[in-house]
Amino acid sequence: MKKPELLAPAGDLEKLKIAFLYGADAVFIGGKQFSLRARASNFGLDEIKAGCDFAHERGKKVYVTTNIIPHNDDLDGLKAYLTALDKIGVDAIICASPIVIDTAREHTDLEIHISTQMSITNHESVSFWQERGASRIVLARELSKTEIKDLREHTDCAIEVFIHGGMCVSYSGRCTLSNNMADRDANRGGCAHSCRWNYDLYDGDEKLNHDSYFAMSAKDLQTVQHISDLIDIGVDSLKIEGRMKSIHYIATVVNIYRKLIDNICDDHDIDLPRYLLEIRKAENRLTSHGFMEGMTSIDQQLYDMRSEQATQDFIGLVLDYNPDTLEATIEQRNKFAIGDDVELFSPHMETMKFRISDIRDEQGNAMEDAPHPKQKVIVTIPFPVRRYDIIRRIKT
Amino acid sequence: MKLAVTPFAVDDIRALTDAGADVFIVGHGTYANRLVRSFDEADIKRACELAHSLGKELIVQVNVIVHNDLLAPLESYLAFIDSIDADGVIFGDLAVYQLARRRGMTNRLFYNPETLNTNYYDPVFWGKQGIQGLFIAKEIPLADMTRIAASSPIKLAIIGHGHLNMFHSRRPLVTNFLEYQGEDYDKYLQARNLRLVEELRDESYPIVQDEHGTHIFRSKPMASFNDLYQLTAHIDLFVIDGMFQNAAYLLDVVRDYRRLLDHEDPEQARTIALRYATTHDTGFLHKPTVYDVDKEGSR
């Protein structure tokens, strides 16, 4: 059984490190140019270099999104940028436009991945780009497992499949709701998420929605139950979406799929309910398997709600640990207090429970609780922990 | 510049020819999205013969997003299109290109992936692939079109008039919602009479669900009378799309464009443009969209 790559998103260097430490084989990041979400990017060329160095020291990979659909005015500096990425040692770029692809092929040795913005849904389209220099195709999110299997059997090109995260309800790259309704170009990083707004549905003058708005929001993708099949099919890379997500989200989701993939490939028994329970700790958005089982139904749609809140359960990130005094220095991420029952989530060991028995500030002053975001505090943890371990509240 | 139009029936072709159309675009619903009507193969063949007998061209729209199970039927369908000697094929999925290439049909293809042809290099790239032409994305302003045209080795087409789509989901969003409300939905789907109104916006967007999913359109159809003389210099195929309209409307529109094309008359163009001004807009011809804005942007 071939073990697929686990590919994770990273919005900044810290998240990149977290993604690798918690089990990703590769991460994708956006630079400050030619990427959707470019404005939200914290990756200048120096940070991209630092990310690549961190990855390569560990035998892992970094892909950079260069996936806008550029207009004439957006093309300045393309060659220089791609050349710089090549020099840094980026492992691949993710592209959605012929000019980016051909510029990279002509002037660099960068590997080319074809973005899901191209909506590749069949093996003939895979071959088209394979024949024109692409080494991997990120498939459209509209494919069922049956379709992915059929496609896999007809191509030797590497294929990448989304397994977790937000979904475009439209075929990606073919949607201009945002362009039309908010003057913002979705294919150049301006998506206003107009598909998640509230609408009334009319038949002529008769309003058809009664107690709620017409909504077309898709639930987020979550495919814990389908990973085994995707591995059997021979998918080369399993991709988690979410460059805007928190480190807690990245750590939790990456680690769950890491363990799942390893256990499946090592032929261990899989306790699916436990994985499903764990993955809910990442956030409280409703999820579904998208198109995995075929055409979507109402179970894949979100009605009557906008579930956007992040969970409050992530209370701290471990920065340091002193094994002699059992003192951990942690960075506060959500309010917690003495007496809280918490668990230590780590890529290095099974999740361990403990109770917060004391909190001190950096000067050693005792505190009842830790109310300040990002404050560094000291707590006692009765077992060894490591930098980048995560402390989260146990729901009671 | 040739005027292309989407007839509602084979027999419309005669009157539309008289009105001034040069090219007819038809398609079969299994292999095309957003047709004014689905024509079966017999009708497509008849349409092709009629157009040719009138000295006009016929293009078959094959712009479906292709999932694997459609590849085999699509192959036969392209063989059929080849056999009737159609003058063009509009495609939006690369699978159509791959299959057409094997039949030696690449030089008849027009690439219209809706949103993807946006800069000067796209026609250069597609020129290398040997196709007949491509559609510039609907969201490209006029000023950019001229720059794209300057270096294009192949024909350029635009949808210059009609209801432009802005969204295509594979999901059956209308029936999903009505089912969620506990309602029978079949009666709503056929009439193409459904529309969406966003809670903060005073516009309504036609929404259509069919075998390929859900399509949402701009609130107003676009017209290009005021810009026609600039477009003629750069655009080879100007498409008038009759979505949500009828045969009589198409005849009027074709006549109006034909008159302006045959006798250049900017004054007359302004007069005609005014006639359409309240019911139509000019799409993105003069409306550049923002490259990138802060995440907390406008609504």
mmCIF file with all atom_site columns, C-alpha atoms in Angstrom, chain A residues 3-4 44-45 53-54 74 91 167 195 210 231 319 361 376:
data_model
loop_
_atom_site.group_PDB
_atom_site.id
_atom_site.type_symbol
_atom_site.label_atom_id
_atom_site.label_alt_id
_atom_site.label_comp_id
_atom_site.label_asym_id
_atom_site.label_entity_id
_atom_site.label_seq_id
_atom_site.pdbx_PDB_ins_code
_atom_site.Cartn_x
_atom_site.Cartn_y
_atom_site.Cartn_z
_atom_site.occupancy
_atom_site.B_iso_or_equiv
_atom_site.pdbx_formal_charge
_atom_site.auth_seq_id
_atom_site.auth_comp_id
_atom_site.auth_asym_id
_atom_site.auth_atom_id
_atom_site.pdbx_PDB_model_num
ATOM 1  C CA . LYS A 1 3   ? 1.311   5.923  1.713   1.00 0.00 ? 3   LYS A CA 1
ATOM 2  C CA . PRO A 1 4   ? -0.035  9.217  0.385   1.00 0.00 ? 4   PRO A CA 1
ATOM 3  C CA . GLY A 1 44  ? 7.899   37.267 2.048   1.00 0.00 ? 44  GLY A CA 1
ATOM 4  C CA . LEU A 1 45  ? 10.745  35.595 0.201   1.00 0.00 ? 45  LEU A CA 1
ATOM 5  C CA . ASP A 1 53  ? 14.899  25.278 5.233   1.00 0.00 ? 53  ASP A CA 1
ATOM 6  C CA . PHE A 1 54  ? 12.787  24.054 8.149   1.00 0.00 ? 54  PHE A CA 1
ATOM 7  C CA . ASP A 1 74  ? -0.923  41.734 -12.732 1.00 0.00 ? 74  ASP A CA 1
ATOM 8  C CA . ASP A 1 91  ? 9.416   22.141 -4.122  1.00 0.00 ? 91  ASP A CA 1
ATOM 9  C CA . MET A 1 167 ? -15.598 24.265 0.287   1.00 0.00 ? 167 MET A CA 1
ATOM 10 C CA . CYS A 1 195 ? -22.307 32.493 -1.822  1.00 0.00 ? 195 CYS A CA 1
ATOM 11 C CA . HIS A 1 210 ? -40.742 30.949 4.366   1.00 0.00 ? 210 HIS A CA 1
ATOM 12 C CA . ILE A 1 231 ? -5.479  5.397  0.033   1.00 0.00 ? 231 ILE A CA 1
ATOM 13 C CA . LEU A 1 319 ? 6.930   27.489 24.710  1.00 0.00 ? 319 LEU A CA 1
ATOM 14 C CA . ASP A 1 361 ? 3.234   35.284 35.528  1.00 0.00 ? 361 ASP A CA 1
ATOM 15 C CA . LYS A 1 376 ? 3.293   34.177 28.835  1.00 0.00 ? 376 LYS A CA 1
#
